[in-house]
């Protein structure tokens, strides 16, 4: 699999910056909600799966802006999971921290 998508570094950096913007927009829109630090992995994963379902519906609808925003929601929940793992460091692995 070509992980660079369109084949060059500039393209994937541009895609990443656009995506980070959408992730940030979604976080800002939901900033009134409680944070994720106290949630368990299971709770976060359940909510991420619900976001995947919303992404599937957006794809089916053909609304590309909704697809982008729902993909950002999924990514935000993946980030929350990674952040909790970072904070908990359940593996005791400090070599890569």
PDB file of C-alpha atoms in Angstrom:
ATOM      1  CA  UNK A   1       0.000   0.000   0.000  1.00  0.00           C
ATOM      2  CA  UNK A   2       1.242   3.456  -0.880  1.00  0.00           C
ATOM      3  CA  UNK A   3       0.900   5.300   2.422  1.00  0.00           C
ATOM      4  CA  UNK A   4       1.558   8.631   0.800  1.00  0.00           C
ATOM      5  CA  UNK A   5      -1.757   8.471  -1.056  1.00  0.00           C
ATOM      6  CA  UNK A   6      -1.149  10.744  -3.987  1.00  0.00           C
ATOM      7  CA  UNK A   7       2.487   9.902  -4.192  1.00  0.00           C
ATOM      8  CA  UNK A   8       4.398  12.873  -2.884  1.00  0.00           C
ATOM      9  CA  UNK A   9       5.224  14.360   0.465  1.00  0.00           C
ATOM     10  CA  UNK A  10       3.615  17.742  -0.239  1.00  0.00           C
ATOM     11  CA  UNK A  11       0.271  16.094  -1.045  1.00  0.00           C
ATOM     12  CA  UNK A  12       0.113  14.105   2.154  1.00  0.00           C
ATOM     13  CA  UNK A  13       1.217  17.049   4.295  1.00  0.00           C
ATOM     14  CA  UNK A  14      -1.536  19.148   2.711  1.00  0.00           C
ATOM     15  CA  UNK A  15      -4.075  16.395   3.382  1.00  0.00           C
ATOM     16  CA  UNK A  16      -2.860  16.118   6.965  1.00  0.00           C
ATOM     17  CA  UNK A  17      -3.152  19.867   7.584  1.00  0.00           C
ATOM     18  CA  UNK A  18      -6.687  19.923   6.148  1.00  0.00           C
ATOM     19  CA  UNK A  19      -7.628  16.950   8.299  1.00  0.00           C
ATOM     20  CA  UNK A  20      -6.130  18.479  11.436  1.00  0.00           C
ATOM     21  CA  UNK A  21      -8.219  21.572  10.713  1.00  0.00           C
ATOM     22  CA  UNK A  22     -11.392  19.463  10.579  1.00  0.00           C
ATOM     23  CA  UNK A  23     -10.395  17.629  13.766  1.00  0.00           C
ATOM     24  CA  UNK A  24      -9.808  20.953  15.489  1.00  0.00           C
ATOM     25  CA  UNK A  25     -13.144  22.340  14.266  1.00  0.00           C
ATOM     26  CA  UNK A  26     -14.979  19.327  15.681  1.00  0.00           C
ATOM     27  CA  UNK A  27     -13.135  19.594  19.009  1.00  0.00           C
ATOM     28  CA  UNK A  28     -13.999  23.282  19.248  1.00  0.00           C
ATOM     29  CA  UNK A  29     -17.658  22.612  18.401  1.00  0.00           C
ATOM     30  CA  UNK A  30     -17.797  20.065  21.226  1.00  0.00           C
ATOM     31  CA  UNK A  31     -15.684  21.961  23.753  1.00  0.00           C
ATOM     32  CA  UNK A  32     -18.712  22.359  26.028  1.00  0.00           C
ATOM     33  CA  UNK A  33     -18.699  18.601  26.668  1.00  0.00           C
ATOM     34  CA  UNK A  34     -16.656  16.916  29.406  1.00  0.00           C
ATOM     35  CA  UNK A  35     -13.164  15.748  28.522  1.00  0.00           C
ATOM     36  CA  UNK A  36     -12.024  12.241  27.723  1.00  0.00           C
ATOM     37  CA  UNK A  37      -9.296  11.710  30.330  1.00  0.00           C
ATOM     38  CA  UNK A  38     -11.638   9.994  32.795  1.00  0.00           C
ATOM     39  CA  UNK A  39     -13.169   7.651  30.215  1.00  0.00           C
ATOM     40  CA  UNK A  40     -12.072   4.025  29.929  1.00  0.00           C
ATOM     41  CA  UNK A  41     -10.705   2.488  26.761  1.00  0.00           C
ATOM     42  CA  UNK A  42     -13.943   0.543  26.413  1.00  0.00           C
ATOM     43  CA  UNK A  43     -16.064   3.698  26.689  1.00  0.00           C
ATOM     44  CA  UNK A  44     -13.897   5.538  24.176  1.00  0.00           C
ATOM     45  CA  UNK A  45     -13.916   2.604  21.766  1.00  0.00           C
ATOM     46  CA  UNK A  46     -17.714   2.303  22.006  1.00  0.00           C
ATOM     47  CA  UNK A  47     -18.080   5.985  21.180  1.00  0.00           C
ATOM     48  CA  UNK A  48     -15.561   5.710  18.346  1.00  0.00           C
ATOM     49  CA  UNK A  49     -17.584   2.841  16.855  1.00  0.00           C
ATOM     50  CA  UNK A  50     -20.691   5.059  17.005  1.00  0.00           C
ATOM     51  CA  UNK A  51     -18.721   7.703  15.094  1.00  0.00           C
ATOM     52  CA  UNK A  52     -17.725   5.074  12.506  1.00  0.00           C
ATOM     53  CA  UNK A  53     -21.440   4.339  12.029  1.00  0.00           C
ATOM     54  CA  UNK A  54     -22.064   8.063  11.486  1.00  0.00           C
ATOM     55  CA  UNK A  55     -19.199   8.117   8.974  1.00  0.00           C
ATOM     56  CA  UNK A  56     -20.748   5.195   7.105  1.00  0.00           C
ATOM     57  CA  UNK A  57     -24.075   7.068   6.921  1.00  0.00           C
ATOM     58  CA  UNK A  58     -22.311  10.205   5.672  1.00  0.00           C
ATOM     59  CA  UNK A  59     -20.574   8.186   2.953  1.00  0.00           C
ATOM     60  CA  UNK A  60     -23.899   6.666   1.925  1.00  0.00           C
ATOM     61  CA  UNK A  61     -25.481  10.118   1.753  1.00  0.00           C
ATOM     62  CA  UNK A  62     -22.827  11.386  -0.652  1.00  0.00           C
ATOM     63  CA  UNK A  63     -22.351  14.584   1.379  1.00  0.00           C
ATOM     64  CA  UNK A  64     -18.576  14.984   1.190  1.00  0.00           C
ATOM     65  CA  UNK A  65     -18.388  17.726   3.834  1.00  0.00           C
ATOM     66  CA  UNK A  66     -20.174  15.434   6.287  1.00  0.00           C
ATOM     67  CA  UNK A  67     -17.803  12.615   5.300  1.00  0.00           C
ATOM     68  CA  UNK A  68     -14.832  14.845   6.155  1.00  0.00           C
ATOM     69  CA  UNK A  69     -16.321  15.951   9.476  1.00  0.00           C
ATOM     70  CA  UNK A  70     -17.348  12.450  10.542  1.00  0.00           C
ATOM     71  CA  UNK A  71     -13.898  11.137   9.600  1.00  0.00           C
ATOM     72  CA  UNK A  72     -12.488  13.862  11.862  1.00  0.00           C
ATOM     73  CA  UNK A  73     -14.762  12.661  14.688  1.00  0.00           C
ATOM     74  CA  UNK A  74     -13.428   9.119  14.279  1.00  0.00           C
ATOM     75  CA  UNK A  75      -9.865  10.431  14.299  1.00  0.00           C
ATOM     76  CA  UNK A  76     -10.530  12.498  17.408  1.00  0.00           C
ATOM     77  CA  UNK A  77     -11.686   9.410  19.274  1.00  0.00           C
ATOM     78  CA  UNK A  78      -8.582   7.549  18.110  1.00  0.00           C
ATOM     79  CA  UNK A  79      -6.554  10.474  19.451  1.00  0.00           C
ATOM     80  CA  UNK A  80      -8.423  10.319  22.778  1.00  0.00           C
ATOM     81  CA  UNK A  81      -7.583   6.616  23.075  1.00  0.00           C
ATOM     82  CA  UNK A  82      -3.927   7.295  22.296  1.00  0.00           C
ATOM     83  CA  UNK A  83      -3.867  10.168  24.784  1.00  0.00           C
ATOM     84  CA  UNK A  84      -5.282   7.998  27.583  1.00  0.00           C
ATOM     85  CA  UNK A  85      -2.728   5.303  26.717  1.00  0.00           C
ATOM     86  CA  UNK A  86       0.032   7.911  26.811  1.00  0.00           C
ATOM     87  CA  UNK A  87      -1.133   9.162  30.207  1.00  0.00           C
ATOM     88  CA  UNK A  88      -1.594   5.674  31.646  1.00  0.00           C
ATOM     89  CA  UNK A  89       1.477   4.181  29.967  1.00  0.00           C
ATOM     90  CA  UNK A  90       0.056   0.773  30.837  1.00  0.00           C
ATOM     91  CA  UNK A  91       2.945  -1.037  29.137  1.00  0.00           C
ATOM     92  CA  UNK A  92       5.659   0.604  31.209  1.00  0.00           C
ATOM     93  CA  UNK A  93       7.464   1.357  27.961  1.00  0.00           C
ATOM     94  CA  UNK A  94       9.390   4.565  28.482  1.00  0.00           C
ATOM     95  CA  UNK A  95      11.805   4.017  25.606  1.00  0.00           C
ATOM     96  CA  UNK A  96       9.382   5.545  23.097  1.00  0.00           C
ATOM     97  CA  UNK A  97       7.751   8.148  25.321  1.00  0.00           C
TER      98      UNK A  97
END
